[in-house]
XYZ file of C-alpha atoms in Angstrom:
657
model
C -8.547 4.685 -33.643
C -8.922 0.881 -34.063
C -12.068 -0.504 -36.144
C -13.165 -4.231 -35.674
C -14.547 -5.939 -38.056
C -14.530 -7.443 -42.112
C -14.689 -4.409 -43.932
C -15.644 -6.656 -46.797
C -19.191 -8.308 -47.270
C -20.648 -10.874 -46.426
C -22.074 -13.345 -49.461
C -26.205 -14.054 -50.048
C -27.951 -11.322 -48.254
C -26.451 -10.895 -45.198
C -26.247 -7.293 -43.807
C -23.246 -5.240 -41.813
C -23.701 -4.324 -38.443
C -21.830 -2.119 -36.620
C -19.528 -2.854 -34.570
C -18.146 -2.679 -30.931
C -16.781 0.849 -29.667
C -13.724 2.074 -28.237
C -13.448 3.819 -24.947
C -10.103 5.640 -23.553
C -7.666 3.905 -20.676
C -4.443 3.861 -19.692
C -3.990 0.451 -21.504
C -5.527 -0.593 -23.654
C -7.961 1.139 -26.516
C -10.858 -1.660 -24.706
C -11.555 0.304 -21.001
C -11.213 3.952 -21.842
C -13.820 5.385 -20.852
C -13.803 9.147 -22.725
C -12.487 8.497 -26.544
C -14.902 7.611 -29.852
C -15.640 4.282 -30.664
C -14.265 3.474 -33.650
C -16.407 1.416 -35.955
C -17.183 -0.685 -38.834
C -19.753 0.126 -41.455
C -23.160 -0.917 -42.061
C -26.415 0.313 -43.873
C -29.347 2.027 -43.109
C -31.246 -1.334 -45.372
C -29.921 -5.152 -45.907
C -28.329 -4.401 -49.544
C -27.532 -7.567 -51.657
C -24.155 -7.783 -51.431
C -21.819 -7.413 -53.714
C -20.300 -11.068 -54.830
C -16.052 -11.497 -55.185
C -15.841 -8.459 -52.500
C -15.009 -9.330 -49.131
C -12.152 -12.366 -47.503
C -15.738 -14.499 -47.793
C -14.626 -14.878 -51.247
C -11.008 -15.510 -51.233
C -9.324 -18.269 -52.512
C -6.925 -20.237 -50.950
C -3.792 -20.303 -53.031
C -0.013 -22.231 -52.051
C 3.121 -20.152 -51.716
C 4.512 -21.958 -55.175
C 0.979 -21.542 -56.805
C 1.151 -17.273 -55.582
C 4.589 -17.074 -56.273
C 3.445 -17.820 -60.022
C 0.550 -15.932 -60.473
C 1.833 -12.651 -58.939
C 5.419 -12.712 -59.440
C 7.249 -10.598 -57.168
C 6.367 -9.215 -53.998
C 7.449 -7.284 -50.926
C 11.272 -7.053 -49.916
C 12.230 -5.733 -52.334
C 9.068 -3.243 -53.254
C 9.371 -0.316 -56.783
C 12.234 -0.171 -56.749
C 12.694 -4.473 -57.404
C 13.924 -5.893 -61.290
C 10.571 -6.869 -63.003
C 11.732 -10.565 -63.746
C 13.205 -10.945 -59.791
C 11.556 -14.720 -59.417
C 10.461 -16.116 -56.067
C 11.277 -18.085 -54.517
C 9.080 -20.169 -52.621
C 11.195 -22.704 -50.905
C 12.825 -19.247 -48.751
C 8.788 -17.338 -47.962
C 8.752 -17.504 -44.383
C 5.386 -18.057 -43.775
C 4.458 -15.218 -42.403
C 6.162 -12.970 -44.308
C 3.485 -14.880 -47.119
C 0.883 -14.230 -45.335
C 1.191 -10.450 -44.943
C 2.453 -10.188 -48.615
C -1.134 -11.826 -49.609
C -3.378 -9.953 -47.405
C -1.502 -6.461 -48.455
C -2.190 -8.307 -52.044
C -6.401 -8.665 -51.699
C -6.366 -5.479 -49.820
C -5.090 -3.140 -52.369
C -7.894 -5.260 -54.454
C -10.117 -5.116 -52.714
C -10.078 -1.852 -52.362
C -10.212 -0.906 -55.538
C -13.670 -2.656 -56.481
C -14.945 -0.274 -53.258
C -12.963 2.210 -55.137
C -14.710 1.726 -58.646
C -17.347 0.631 -57.802
C -17.712 4.287 -55.020
C -17.365 6.359 -58.304
C -19.852 4.648 -60.678
C -22.308 5.702 -57.214
C -22.701 2.437 -55.016
C -23.309 4.239 -51.935
C -22.792 0.887 -49.517
C -19.466 0.959 -52.479
C -18.590 4.495 -50.225
C -18.950 3.613 -47.441
C -16.877 0.822 -46.863
C -14.213 3.110 -48.880
C -14.150 5.823 -46.046
C -13.967 3.038 -43.231
C -10.784 1.529 -44.975
C -9.440 4.422 -45.520
C -10.251 5.912 -41.948
C -9.508 2.861 -40.593
C -6.241 3.516 -42.535
C -5.486 7.165 -41.289
C -6.236 9.394 -44.471
C -8.786 11.352 -43.398
C -9.091 13.734 -46.402
C -9.913 11.302 -48.866
C -12.420 9.067 -46.713
C -14.362 11.915 -45.966
C -15.635 12.996 -48.728
C -16.799 8.973 -49.884
C -18.220 8.282 -46.469
C -20.423 12.277 -47.020
C -21.077 10.410 -49.930
C -22.144 7.402 -48.176
C -24.543 9.301 -45.523
C -26.747 11.077 -47.195
C -27.952 8.474 -49.263
C -28.747 6.775 -46.251
C -26.190 4.804 -44.712
C -25.697 3.616 -40.847
C -22.700 3.184 -40.498
C -21.336 5.705 -42.921
C -22.493 8.503 -40.528
C -21.735 7.177 -37.710
C -17.982 6.407 -39.203
C -18.132 10.544 -40.790
C -19.108 11.627 -36.740
C -15.244 8.942 -35.911
C -14.045 11.246 -38.324
C -15.253 14.159 -37.808
C -13.758 14.195 -33.834
C -11.007 13.321 -35.039
C -10.154 16.917 -37.167
C -10.747 18.457 -34.440
C -15.513 18.812 -35.589
C -16.794 18.171 -32.776
C -20.603 19.650 -33.322
C -20.702 18.465 -36.919
C -19.533 14.673 -35.492
C -22.524 14.821 -33.266
C -25.208 15.573 -35.500
C -23.165 12.779 -37.892
C -24.171 10.638 -35.305
C -26.804 11.972 -33.629
C -28.457 10.512 -37.389
C -27.016 7.571 -37.167
C -28.584 6.272 -33.086
C -32.177 7.312 -34.814
C -31.409 4.968 -37.108
C -30.440 2.009 -34.491
C -26.923 2.852 -34.194
C -25.859 1.643 -31.313
C -21.781 3.086 -31.190
C -23.338 5.521 -32.637
C -25.527 6.084 -29.736
C -23.185 5.425 -27.621
C -20.342 7.751 -29.165
C -23.502 11.227 -29.110
C -23.372 9.439 -25.754
C -19.959 10.969 -24.385
C -19.983 14.277 -26.352
C -22.882 15.441 -24.494
C -21.569 14.294 -21.533
C -18.276 15.666 -21.742
C -20.935 19.348 -22.489
C -22.147 18.367 -19.920
C -25.555 17.486 -21.034
C -25.950 14.610 -18.299
C -29.652 13.649 -18.991
C -29.052 13.590 -21.978
C -26.349 11.159 -22.472
C -27.617 8.906 -20.003
C -30.470 8.312 -22.282
C -28.382 8.143 -25.961
C -25.774 5.436 -22.903
C -28.820 3.921 -22.516
C -29.965 3.370 -25.404
C -26.408 1.868 -26.663
C -26.340 -0.228 -23.451
C -30.589 -2.012 -24.457
C -28.773 -2.546 -27.343
C -25.899 -5.240 -26.240
C -22.424 -2.417 -26.958
C -20.708 -3.118 -23.545
C -18.858 -0.076 -24.198
C -22.434 1.182 -23.874
C -23.019 -0.095 -20.604
C -19.597 1.174 -19.414
C -19.919 4.140 -20.018
C -23.236 4.262 -18.552
C -22.035 2.549 -15.535
C -18.976 5.033 -15.153
C -21.845 7.983 -15.653
C -24.160 7.133 -13.108
C -21.198 6.010 -10.788
C -21.002 9.848 -10.994
C -23.992 9.933 -9.539
C -23.465 7.910 -6.974
C -27.008 5.495 -9.033
C -26.786 2.229 -7.553
C -27.702 1.750 -10.543
C -24.337 2.462 -11.147
C -23.067 -1.556 -10.431
C -26.088 -3.711 -12.548
C -24.694 -1.351 -16.175
C -21.323 -2.318 -14.910
C -22.093 -5.994 -14.989
C -24.132 -6.201 -18.012
C -21.020 -5.168 -19.585
C -17.959 -7.197 -17.452
C -19.717 -10.230 -18.413
C -19.845 -8.624 -22.291
C -15.881 -8.755 -21.764
C -15.274 -5.054 -20.916
C -12.846 -5.794 -18.016
C -12.237 -2.235 -16.752
C -15.902 -2.505 -16.121
C -14.988 -5.831 -13.881
C -12.528 -4.208 -12.549
C -14.396 -0.961 -11.229
C -17.439 -3.797 -10.308
C -15.341 -5.901 -7.760
C -14.021 -2.117 -6.296
C -17.659 -1.578 -5.799
C -18.221 -4.889 -4.359
C -15.076 -5.067 -2.103
C -16.379 -0.082 -0.763
C -19.934 -2.552 0.047
C -17.214 -5.482 2.236
C -17.855 -8.163 0.435
C -14.659 -9.267 -0.677
C -15.690 -12.878 -2.316
C -17.406 -11.235 -4.819
C -14.579 -8.638 -5.376
C -11.480 -10.656 -5.009
C -13.931 -12.718 -8.161
C -14.372 -9.610 -10.538
C -11.175 -8.840 -9.908
C -10.027 -12.208 -10.900
C -11.649 -11.472 -13.767
C -10.481 -8.436 -15.737
C -7.497 -9.957 -13.620
C -7.018 -13.229 -16.574
C -7.324 -10.144 -19.237
C -4.480 -7.942 -18.120
C -5.872 -5.324 -16.888
C -2.559 -4.419 -14.273
C -4.293 -2.705 -11.525
C -7.406 -5.409 -10.590
C -4.112 -7.723 -10.187
C -2.852 -5.801 -7.995
C -5.631 -5.315 -6.326
C -6.634 -9.713 -6.208
C -2.490 -9.729 -4.582
C -3.736 -7.200 -2.195
C -7.042 -9.272 -1.015
C -4.771 -13.124 -1.191
C -2.008 -11.741 0.729
C -4.616 -9.841 3.698
C -6.541 -13.632 3.574
C -2.495 -15.471 4.350
C -2.825 -14.332 7.407
C -4.907 -17.791 7.924
C -3.981 -19.408 4.868
C 0.246 -18.904 4.003
C -0.360 -21.022 1.323
C -1.682 -18.437 -0.688
C 1.435 -15.892 -0.508
C 2.310 -18.064 -3.587
C -0.676 -17.152 -5.613
C -0.513 -12.946 -3.864
C 3.067 -13.651 -5.491
C 1.739 -14.087 -9.135
C -0.602 -11.299 -9.745
C 1.687 -9.313 -8.398
C 4.359 -10.624 -10.819
C 1.654 -10.115 -13.876
C 0.618 -6.553 -13.088
C 4.075 -5.276 -12.479
C 5.316 -7.439 -15.407
C 1.953 -4.802 -17.131
C 3.859 -1.540 -16.075
C 1.800 -1.259 -12.705
C 5.012 -0.470 -10.744
C 2.368 0.174 -7.174
C 2.344 -3.464 -7.310
C 6.860 -3.843 -8.581
C 6.158 -2.697 -4.792
C 4.893 -4.974 -2.752
C 6.207 -8.346 -4.350
C 8.779 -6.347 -3.000
C 7.009 -6.582 1.054
C 5.869 -9.752 0.137
C 9.979 -11.456 -0.310
C 11.241 -9.284 1.942
C 8.750 -10.726 4.505
C 9.614 -14.135 3.484
C 13.451 -13.707 3.586
C 14.752 -12.878 0.076
C 16.157 -9.037 0.794
C 18.204 -9.212 -2.071
C 15.203 -10.338 -5.060
C 13.333 -7.592 -2.685
C 15.733 -4.787 -3.375
C 14.612 -5.089 -7.493
C 11.692 -5.279 -7.265
C 11.480 -1.909 -5.254
C 14.123 -0.190 -7.143
C 12.146 -1.681 -10.656
C 8.828 0.602 -9.427
C 11.421 3.377 -7.924
C 12.429 4.146 -10.905
C 8.682 3.764 -12.463
C 7.929 6.570 -9.896
C 6.867 4.733 -6.613
C 7.891 7.018 -3.658
C 7.220 3.543 -1.153
C 9.385 1.424 -3.307
C 12.575 4.247 -2.907
C 11.720 4.698 0.449
C 12.076 0.872 1.652
C 15.282 0.920 -0.614
C 16.477 4.103 1.587
C 15.263 2.373 5.290
C 17.472 -1.265 3.370
C 21.016 0.770 2.825
C 20.565 2.668 5.709
C 20.239 -0.275 8.471
C 22.986 -1.511 6.920
C 24.649 1.785 7.875
C 24.506 2.656 4.299
C 23.875 6.647 4.511
C 24.970 7.470 1.221
C 22.425 5.287 -0.622
C 20.071 5.608 1.952
C 19.855 10.086 0.767
C 19.368 8.764 -2.809
C 16.119 6.717 -2.339
C 14.577 9.040 -0.177
C 15.984 12.095 -2.026
C 13.928 9.556 -5.222
C 11.074 9.060 -2.808
C 10.609 13.161 -2.000
C 11.094 13.742 -5.890
C 8.643 11.539 -6.527
C 6.113 13.226 -4.144
C 6.242 11.168 -1.513
C 7.301 13.258 1.494
C 8.151 10.066 4.388
C 11.337 10.605 1.464
C 11.827 14.547 3.453
C 10.248 12.601 6.911
C 12.923 9.900 6.148
C 15.703 11.705 5.506
C 15.057 13.928 8.965
C 15.810 10.821 10.912
C 18.699 9.131 8.997
C 20.105 12.893 8.868
C 19.625 13.167 13.643
C 20.759 9.060 13.129
C 24.370 10.867 12.043
C 24.017 13.871 14.574
C 23.370 16.560 10.942
C 20.949 17.921 13.749
C 20.508 20.700 12.033
C 19.214 19.112 8.679
C 17.734 16.242 10.634
C 15.455 19.805 12.057
C 14.985 20.796 8.473
C 13.538 17.255 6.860
C 11.675 17.671 9.507
C 9.817 21.159 9.440
C 9.601 20.665 5.404
C 7.842 17.165 5.351
C 5.598 18.803 8.451
C 4.246 21.608 6.342
C 2.965 18.914 3.423
C 1.179 17.741 6.013
C 3.744 14.647 7.502
C 1.517 13.650 10.220
C 4.329 12.064 12.571
C 7.333 14.853 10.947
C 4.951 17.256 13.048
C 5.611 15.542 16.375
C 9.008 14.734 14.941
C 9.459 18.549 14.623
C 7.491 19.722 18.292
C 9.814 16.833 20.012
C 13.378 18.860 18.631
C 11.333 21.840 20.328
C 10.463 20.947 22.759
C 14.252 19.699 23.613
C 15.464 23.037 22.510
C 12.799 24.052 25.568
C 10.815 26.493 22.836
C 7.867 24.633 24.392
C 5.525 27.738 22.582
C 6.657 25.960 18.572
C 6.872 23.210 20.310
C 2.732 22.843 21.609
C 1.939 23.621 18.212
C 3.274 21.082 15.805
C 1.608 18.693 18.468
C -0.840 19.583 18.524
C -1.086 19.272 14.176
C 0.427 15.892 14.934
C -2.482 14.784 17.277
C -5.215 15.863 15.409
C -3.888 14.943 12.331
C -4.652 10.890 13.364
C -0.614 11.222 14.489
C -0.946 8.514 18.469
C 2.397 9.780 19.583
C 1.449 12.977 18.668
C -0.805 12.845 21.094
C 1.050 10.722 23.841
C 3.403 13.713 23.863
C 0.123 16.777 23.855
C -0.914 14.678 26.853
C 3.300 14.904 28.750
C 3.344 18.525 27.616
C 0.170 19.222 29.496
C 0.646 17.204 32.148
C 3.850 18.320 32.556
C 2.061 22.298 33.142
C -0.367 19.929 36.336
C -3.486 20.497 33.183
C -4.612 17.351 35.055
C -8.155 17.309 33.321
C -6.490 18.019 29.570
C -3.259 15.315 30.020
C -6.242 13.318 30.169
C -8.014 13.599 27.614
C -4.475 13.046 25.122
C -3.906 10.840 27.557
C -7.648 8.988 26.707
C -7.061 9.056 22.646
C -3.036 7.929 22.552
C -4.959 4.919 23.958
C -8.073 4.119 22.047
C -5.114 4.124 19.145
C -3.912 1.106 21.483
C -0.600 3.648 22.428
C -0.028 1.714 25.313
C 2.233 3.832 27.891
C -0.483 6.494 27.090
C -2.795 3.977 28.699
C -0.352 3.010 31.892
C -1.095 6.888 32.219
C -5.013 6.501 32.505
C -4.043 3.265 35.146
C -1.884 4.841 36.891
C -4.169 7.662 37.624
C -6.912 5.205 37.900
C -5.413 3.074 40.468
C -4.335 7.030 42.502
C -8.082 7.360 42.973
C -8.917 4.161 43.749
C -10.569 1.812 41.045
C -8.858 -1.323 41.319
C -10.825 -2.256 38.673
C -10.668 0.348 36.120
C -6.843 0.517 36.791
C -6.635 -3.044 35.999
C -8.776 -3.105 32.410
C -6.304 -0.193 31.920
C -2.591 -1.688 33.002
C -4.189 -4.825 30.349
C -4.256 -2.317 27.866
C -0.752 -0.432 28.426
C 0.225 -4.498 28.576
C -0.980 -5.836 25.140
C 0.083 -2.161 24.226
C 3.753 -2.885 23.992
C 4.349 -1.232 27.543
C 6.619 -3.223 29.287
C 5.965 -0.811 32.559
C 2.656 -1.378 31.923
C 2.480 -5.923 31.765
C 4.325 -5.103 35.516
C 2.766 -3.256 37.179
C -0.099 -5.872 36.019
C 1.321 -8.786 37.087
C 2.034 -6.438 40.479
C -1.817 -5.953 41.525
C -3.220 -9.520 40.172
C 0.233 -9.606 42.829
C -1.242 -7.915 45.731
C -4.243 -9.071 45.449
C -3.734 -13.524 45.430
C -6.158 -14.901 43.066
C -4.408 -15.360 39.217
C -0.525 -15.772 40.497
C -0.572 -18.019 37.690
C -1.673 -14.944 35.258
C 0.533 -12.305 37.497
C 3.578 -14.703 36.659
C 2.678 -14.096 33.024
C 2.708 -10.593 32.446
C 6.131 -10.641 35.401
C 7.747 -13.430 32.285
C 6.213 -11.179 29.411
C 8.019 -7.879 30.978
C 10.922 -9.346 31.633
C 10.754 -10.387 28.191
C 10.738 -6.649 27.255
C 13.980 -6.430 29.518
C 11.827 -5.017 32.332
C 14.659 -5.263 35.411
C 11.576 -5.030 37.897
C 10.191 -7.460 36.141
C 13.190 -9.914 35.765
C 14.250 -9.280 39.429
C 10.632 -10.421 40.629
C 11.060 -13.405 38.650
C 14.050 -14.142 39.635
C 13.101 -13.845 43.463
C 9.805 -15.820 42.914
C 12.279 -18.871 40.740
C 14.035 -18.891 44.501
C 11.092 -19.625 46.041
C 10.074 -22.547 44.502
C 14.023 -23.280 44.401
C 15.139 -23.308 40.563
C 18.306 -21.543 41.445
C 20.434 -21.825 38.358
C 16.528 -20.579 36.696
C 16.218 -17.954 39.914
C 20.301 -17.052 38.942
C 19.640 -16.061 35.805
C 17.315 -13.832 36.042
C 19.380 -11.706 38.926
C 22.530 -11.704 35.530
C 19.632 -10.146 33.361
C 18.718 -7.999 35.376
C 22.053 -7.088 37.874
C 24.301 -6.409 34.413
C 20.976 -3.605 33.325
C 22.017 -2.414 36.150
C 19.849 -3.023 38.402
C 21.075 -2.775 42.470
C 18.897 -4.839 44.067
C 19.154 -8.070 41.497
C 22.687 -7.528 41.754
C 22.730 -7.958 45.167
C 20.011 -11.159 45.347
C 22.361 -12.542 42.984
C 25.261 -11.795 45.958
C 23.521 -13.729 48.136
C 23.311 -16.993 45.776
C 25.909 -16.948 44.545
C 26.919 -16.182 49.124
C 24.845 -19.475 49.796
C 26.422 -21.839 46.318
C 29.531 -20.570 48.583
C 30.935 -19.020 45.865
C 31.542 -16.039 48.049
C 34.623 -14.634 46.414
C 31.424 -13.649 43.188
C 29.183 -12.930 45.473
C 31.587 -10.101 47.236
C 31.668 -8.472 43.166
C 27.662 -8.376 43.261
C 27.504 -6.292 46.379
C 30.034 -4.248 45.942
C 27.929 -3.070 43.004
C 25.354 -2.869 44.662
C 26.804 -0.806 47.032
C 28.363 1.235 44.789
C 24.433 2.361 43.156
C 23.489 3.467 46.631
C 22.208 -0.642 47.568
C 21.817 -0.014 51.663
C 21.395 -3.959 52.882
C 24.750 -4.455 50.060
C 26.847 -1.737 52.045
C 25.556 -3.168 54.749
C 26.379 -7.248 54.751
C 29.709 -5.360 53.502
C 30.967 -4.136 56.465
C 29.923 -7.434 58.716
C 31.803 -9.503 55.745
C 35.165 -7.229 56.541
C 33.966 -7.521 60.652
C 34.455 -11.466 59.407
C 37.839 -10.692 58.048
C 39.330 -8.107 60.567
C 39.259 -5.303 59.244
C 37.854 -2.899 61.104
C 38.347 0.395 59.136
C 36.508 -0.914 56.115
C 33.726 -3.084 57.679
C 33.259 1.277 58.768
C 33.448 3.055 56.133
C 30.703 0.060 54.433
C 28.596 0.942 57.678
C 28.272 4.747 56.412
C 27.803 3.619 53.675
C 24.826 1.810 54.808
C 23.837 4.156 57.215
C 23.672 7.430 54.115
C 21.679 5.495 51.794
C 18.326 3.274 54.171
C 16.183 2.534 53.873
C 15.843 2.877 58.137
C 16.450 -0.854 58.769
C 18.853 -0.630 57.791
C 19.923 1.924 58.714
C 19.812 2.103 62.619
C 21.803 -1.965 62.429
C 24.561 -0.463 60.481
C 24.422 2.767 63.713
C 24.495 -0.095 66.188
C 27.707 -2.140 64.330
C 29.038 1.414 63.568
C 28.449 2.113 67.326
C 29.303 -1.033 69.056
C 32.977 -0.785 66.948
C 33.482 2.311 68.010
C 32.971 0.926 71.490
C 35.590 -1.983 71.238
C 37.378 0.545 68.792
C 38.084 2.459 72.743
C 37.932 -0.046 75.501
């Protein structure tokens, strides 16, 4: 417990006033809403101060004068020799001030004790408070009781504090009530907290309101806390009263309320107020808000990092984790790993998972597994899911399934989906379906899409479309593609275009290609079609790459056309290989053209086989020409097969002539 203010009397006719109360918090005594107030003495009525008994009456002396007057002090303690001299030149100023304060405190206590023993209730109150502050409860109690019985308000208040610390809650409440009725705001605050904890909320509100109305910031905070618990809109007002008086937890709570209401500008201002008073969570939230705003103003990232750092240094592991992500995104992976490790070692599962992912990306499976297990030990089920992914990537399928199952039973939606995929691949459709359903119902977009695939495979089109629509609404590109194809098959071209756009926006390369194809067929949006072809081609869509090559060749941009054909051909497109062969042949690169024709024909391209037959015939190789003709007939399409058949007939006629 922390007692605030002077314990001695003031000069003249000044009246002693009750102190601010304290409340429990994980961070500092000032912000702990669940405990009792610290006090300083006050009387029920004005009493003249006892002259010369308080700090105001101290006479300031030099180090040398003090040494000469009081002799040895401090380091030697009781064991120091009586005649030892104190060397003023060697005194540490801090030690000197401490010694002076200790000597004055002892003298003050002696004067209070003498006056209290002579029957002065004010002195008894001050002495009891001094002893209470020091933790000497047994010695403090009789003095506080005597002063409280004599009507000293502060003594009644502080006696309540003492009894509360001793576990005598009922009697503590009685003395707080005496002091509160006599006008003590700290006692009203303490009594209100006790009544609140006993479930007497109506009475608690009355006394907390009394304390708040009489300028007690912790009373205002506790009243706001009680009202927020009851969803009373007046809570915000009292948090503001307390925050304006310097209560940092109140400022933080007020900021949270404003943020929840969508007023981020006011929330940021109150977060700043609390963070400036070293409130760790406020600094974290301020960093988050600044990082969000940095999407449009990158200069705010540095300030966000500063608040994250302050919060982390004040013991908030989530801030250390957030700072790590900020540093990683800026390219400083080494510094990011250091903050993640600090956060992970402090119990932040998200940071441990980030470290695991970092090691996994480097191929350091053992280190990755260590940090994923650390995350799991911290209660983060992402750790189990990530262990499943790690095991699957390293071929440990049985272990992967076990980790997926553990995370899935803990409610991890993506683990539910992954487990269902494993079961489905094993042929256990009946076992997979409930996990797909659980994943989808929990909000997994992939789970909803896969459930749609499952129903579509059974021919249950309506159910499939429902799940595709659900996934598409969350931005799943492939789900939107399935809906678009269905719309196009039904002849609803405008609906198909809308869904194709959604698919393309969701990252579906096939969706972008089909959108471009529809626009291309309409013929009224050539520039837009080119855009979507290019987007799909850049994403590795082979047919889009071929289409980009064809469009470039039509414009006479042969180098660009060749580049697109090569990308698609090397990725396995037989049409691209054939087109590349044609392009090279026109550029007099017959030898390389033959290689691409052969590659296309071997992949089943009938036109490439027919072209090879014609080239073989030109070279005087009828047997080779006959073989390629037969392959062209088999591979088609119909017009190619017909031409190859006529050529083969002519070859036979010539060979038999």
